[in-house]
Short mmCIF file of C-alpha atoms in Angstrom, two decimals:
data_model
loop_
_atom_site.label_atom_id
_atom_site.label_comp_id
_atom_site.label_asym_id
_atom_site.label_seq_id
_atom_site.Cartn_x
_atom_site.Cartn_y
_atom_site.Cartn_z
CA MET N 1 71.79 106.27 111.26
CA THR N 2 75.14 106.35 109.71
CA ASP N 3 77.42 104.86 111.76
CA ALA N 4 81.04 106.25 112.78
CA ASN N 5 82.89 104.03 110.89
CA THR N 6 81.15 104.60 107.76
CA ASP N 7 81.27 108.01 107.45
CA THR N 8 84.93 108.35 108.91
CA ASP N 9 85.72 105.90 105.85
CA LEU N 10 83.56 108.01 103.25
CA HIS N 11 85.75 110.62 103.70
CA ARG N 12 89.19 108.65 103.18
CA ARG N 13 87.45 108.20 100.08
CA LEU N 14 86.13 111.50 99.06
CA GLN N 15 89.78 112.81 100.39
CA ALA N 16 91.92 110.30 98.44
CA ALA N 17 89.78 110.72 95.33
CA ASN N 18 90.30 115.00 95.60
CA ALA N 19 93.97 114.71 95.78
CA ARG N 20 93.36 112.24 92.47
CA ILE N 21 91.29 115.08 90.95
CA GLU N 22 94.02 117.89 92.47
CA ARG N 23 96.78 115.46 90.36
CA GLY N 24 95.35 115.33 87.58
CA THR N 25 95.15 118.72 87.63
CA ALA N 26 98.26 119.73 88.55
CA GLU N 27 99.46 117.42 85.70
CA ARG N 28 97.09 119.06 83.05
CA ALA N 29 98.25 122.59 83.20
CA ALA N 30 101.97 120.80 83.83
CA GLY N 31 101.33 119.75 79.86
CA ALA N 32 100.03 122.94 78.94
CA ASP N 33 102.66 124.69 80.34
CA GLU N 34 105.79 122.13 78.98
CA ARG N 35 103.70 122.56 75.22
CA ALA N 36 104.20 126.25 75.59
CA LEU N 37 107.58 125.92 76.32
CA ALA N 38 107.73 123.46 73.66
CA LEU N 39 106.05 126.28 71.00
CA ALA N 40 108.07 129.72 72.49
CA GLU N 41 111.17 127.93 71.98
CA GLU N 42 110.37 126.69 68.29
CA ALA N 43 109.17 130.34 67.27
CA GLU N 44 112.00 132.26 69.31
CA ARG N 45 113.96 128.93 67.24
CA ARG N 46 113.08 130.00 64.32
CA GLY N 47 112.99 134.06 64.34
CA ARG N 48 111.66 136.93 62.68
CA GLY N 49 108.41 135.61 61.42
CA GLY N 50 109.16 132.39 63.93
CA PRO N 51 105.64 131.66 65.43
CA LYS N 52 103.54 133.03 62.24
CA ALA N 53 105.82 129.79 59.69
CA LEU N 54 104.85 127.99 63.42
CA ALA N 55 101.42 128.82 63.61
CA ALA N 56 100.69 127.40 59.75
CA GLU N 57 103.48 124.23 60.20
CA LEU N 58 101.17 122.94 62.58
CA GLY N 59 97.29 123.94 61.39
CA VAL N 60 96.40 126.52 64.41
CA SER N 61 96.06 130.43 64.25
CA ALA N 62 98.63 132.47 65.48
CA GLN N 63 96.79 133.26 68.59
CA VAL N 64 97.53 130.30 70.03
CA ILE N 65 101.43 130.34 69.40
CA SER N 66 100.69 133.91 70.79
CA GLN N 67 98.74 132.90 73.75
CA ALA N 68 101.63 130.02 73.97
CA ILE N 69 104.39 132.14 74.51
CA ALA N 70 102.66 134.53 77.04
CA ARG N 71 102.37 130.83 78.55
CA ALA N 72 105.92 130.50 78.42
CA ARG N 73 106.89 133.36 80.07
CA ARG N 74 104.97 133.19 82.70
CA VAL N 75 105.47 129.67 83.73
CA GLY N 76 109.51 130.71 83.37
CA PRO N 77 112.63 128.77 83.35
CA ARG N 78 112.06 125.12 82.70
CA ARG N 79 111.05 122.54 85.86
CA ARG N 80 112.73 119.39 85.70
CA GLN N 81 109.89 116.50 85.90
CA LEU N 82 109.88 113.01 86.29
CA PRO N 83 107.72 111.37 83.39
CA ALA N 84 103.57 111.51 83.55
CA ASP N 85 104.47 107.30 83.47
CA THR N 86 107.13 106.87 85.40
CA GLN N 87 104.61 105.00 88.39
CA GLU N 88 103.98 102.92 85.43
CA ARG N 89 107.47 102.31 84.11
CA LEU N 90 108.14 101.73 88.23
CA PHE N 91 105.76 99.09 89.04
CA ALA N 92 106.37 97.42 85.65
CA VAL N 93 110.10 96.95 86.75
CA GLU N 94 108.92 95.86 90.07
CA LEU N 95 106.77 93.01 88.94
CA ARG N 96 109.60 91.32 86.96
CA ALA N 97 111.24 90.73 90.31
CA VAL N 98 108.55 89.16 92.11
CA PRO N 99 108.34 86.01 92.61
CA PRO N 100 105.57 83.69 90.80
CA LEU N 101 102.14 82.13 92.22
CA PRO N 102 100.10 80.11 89.96
CA ALA N 103 97.05 81.82 88.25
CA ASP N 104 94.71 80.98 90.77
CA GLU N 105 96.50 82.53 94.25
CA TRP N 106 96.12 86.50 91.98
CA GLU N 107 92.91 86.07 91.60
CA ARG N 108 92.36 85.01 95.50
CA LEU N 109 94.49 88.22 96.13
CA ALA N 110 93.16 89.97 93.46
CA VAL N 111 89.65 89.54 94.76
CA LEU N 112 90.58 90.12 98.53
CA VAL N 113 92.30 93.96 97.58
CA ARG N 114 89.12 94.91 95.70
CA GLY N 115 86.99 94.58 99.09
CA ILE N 116 90.61 96.31 100.71
CA TYR N 117 90.28 99.88 101.16
CA VAL N 118 93.87 101.01 100.31
CA ASP N 119 95.03 104.85 100.21
CA VAL N 120 98.49 106.61 101.27
CA THR N 121 98.42 105.13 104.78
CA TRP N 122 99.95 102.34 102.85
CA ILE N 123 103.18 103.63 101.62
CA ALA N 124 104.24 104.64 105.48
CA ALA N 125 103.18 101.32 106.92
CA GLN N 126 104.51 97.75 104.95
CA PRO N 127 101.73 97.02 102.04
CA GLY N 128 103.26 93.19 101.93
CA GLN N 129 102.59 92.45 105.95
CA LEU N 130 98.96 94.26 105.91
CA LEU N 131 98.38 92.19 102.41
CA ALA N 132 99.54 88.83 104.78
CA GLU N 133 97.90 89.92 106.83
CA ALA N 134 94.55 90.21 105.29
CA VAL N 135 95.32 86.54 103.71
CA GLU N 136 95.59 85.12 106.55
CA GLU N 137 92.58 86.76 107.98
CA ALA N 138 90.02 85.33 104.78
CA ALA N 139 92.30 81.54 104.71
CA GLN N 140 90.16 82.03 108.60
CA GLU N 141 86.72 82.41 106.90
CA GLY N 142 87.79 80.55 103.23
CA ASP N 143 88.97 77.21 104.22
CA PHE N 144 92.19 77.81 102.19
CA ASP N 145 95.82 77.20 103.24
CA ALA N 146 97.53 81.19 103.03
CA ARG N 147 100.61 79.76 103.47
CA PRO N 148 101.72 80.67 100.20
CA LEU N 149 100.79 83.68 99.12
CA ALA N 150 101.13 85.49 103.47
CA ASP N 151 104.41 84.30 102.66
CA LEU N 152 105.55 85.88 99.46
CA LEU N 153 103.16 89.28 100.17
CA ARG N 154 105.72 89.31 103.36
CA THR N 155 109.29 89.10 101.61
CA LEU N 156 108.24 92.07 98.77
CA SER N 157 109.20 95.34 99.21
CA ARG N 158 107.08 98.30 99.82
CA THR N 159 107.32 99.27 95.55
CA GLN N 160 106.49 95.98 95.06
CA ALA N 161 103.93 95.50 97.67
CA LEU N 162 102.15 98.70 96.03
CA ALA N 163 102.92 97.42 92.20
CA VAL N 164 100.91 94.13 92.69
CA ILE N 165 97.79 95.29 94.70
CA ASP N 166 97.88 98.31 91.19
CA ALA N 167 97.92 95.30 89.56
CA CYS N 168 95.09 93.49 91.41
CA GLN N 169 93.45 96.32 91.97
CA SER N 170 93.52 97.63 88.11
CA GLY N 171 92.66 93.90 86.86
CA ASP N 172 95.90 93.35 85.00
CA LEU N 173 96.58 89.84 86.43
CA GLY N 174 98.39 89.07 82.98
CA ALA N 175 100.97 91.46 84.97
CA LEU N 176 102.09 89.17 87.93
CA PRO N 177 104.44 86.48 86.92
CA THR N 178 102.82 82.69 87.07
CA ALA N 179 104.38 80.03 87.52
#
C-alpha cells in the first residue's frame, strides 16, 4: 500500500520530467528550424544553382538542402529566441555576486539540496528562504551552527538562490565562491 505523499511526490516528479522532455523536444525542433532557415537563406543568397553548390560544399545530398528549404518555408519568419545556454550564463553571472563561504559549508548545503525535491514552485517562492529553513531544520538534527549559512541564503535573490541550487544539484561546487 502506498501513502498519498509518495503518490503525490511521484506524480509531481513525473510531471516535471515530462515537462523537461517537452522542453527538450521543442528545443530540438527549434534547432532544426534554425538550421533549415540558415540553409535556405544561404541557398537563396547563392542564386541559381545555389542549393546544389551548398549541398556539395557541405557534403550532403541535394535532397537534404531541398528538405531544409521546404521546412524553412513552413517555419515562416524567424522568431527571436534567447540562446539555449542563457540559463547557464545567467546562473554563472549570479553566482559571482554570491558572498563566499567555506567549501565545507557549500558541501553541507549540496548534500542537503540533493535530498530536497526542488520543483517549479520554488521559482514563485523565495528559494533562499526555503533553503535557509531546510538548513535550520537539518542543524537541529545534525548539531551544527546553521546561522552563517542560513543568514547568507536569506540574502540571496531568487535567481542567485536558484543558481546555488543548480550548482549543488549538478555537483558543480567549484562554481560556488569560497572564503
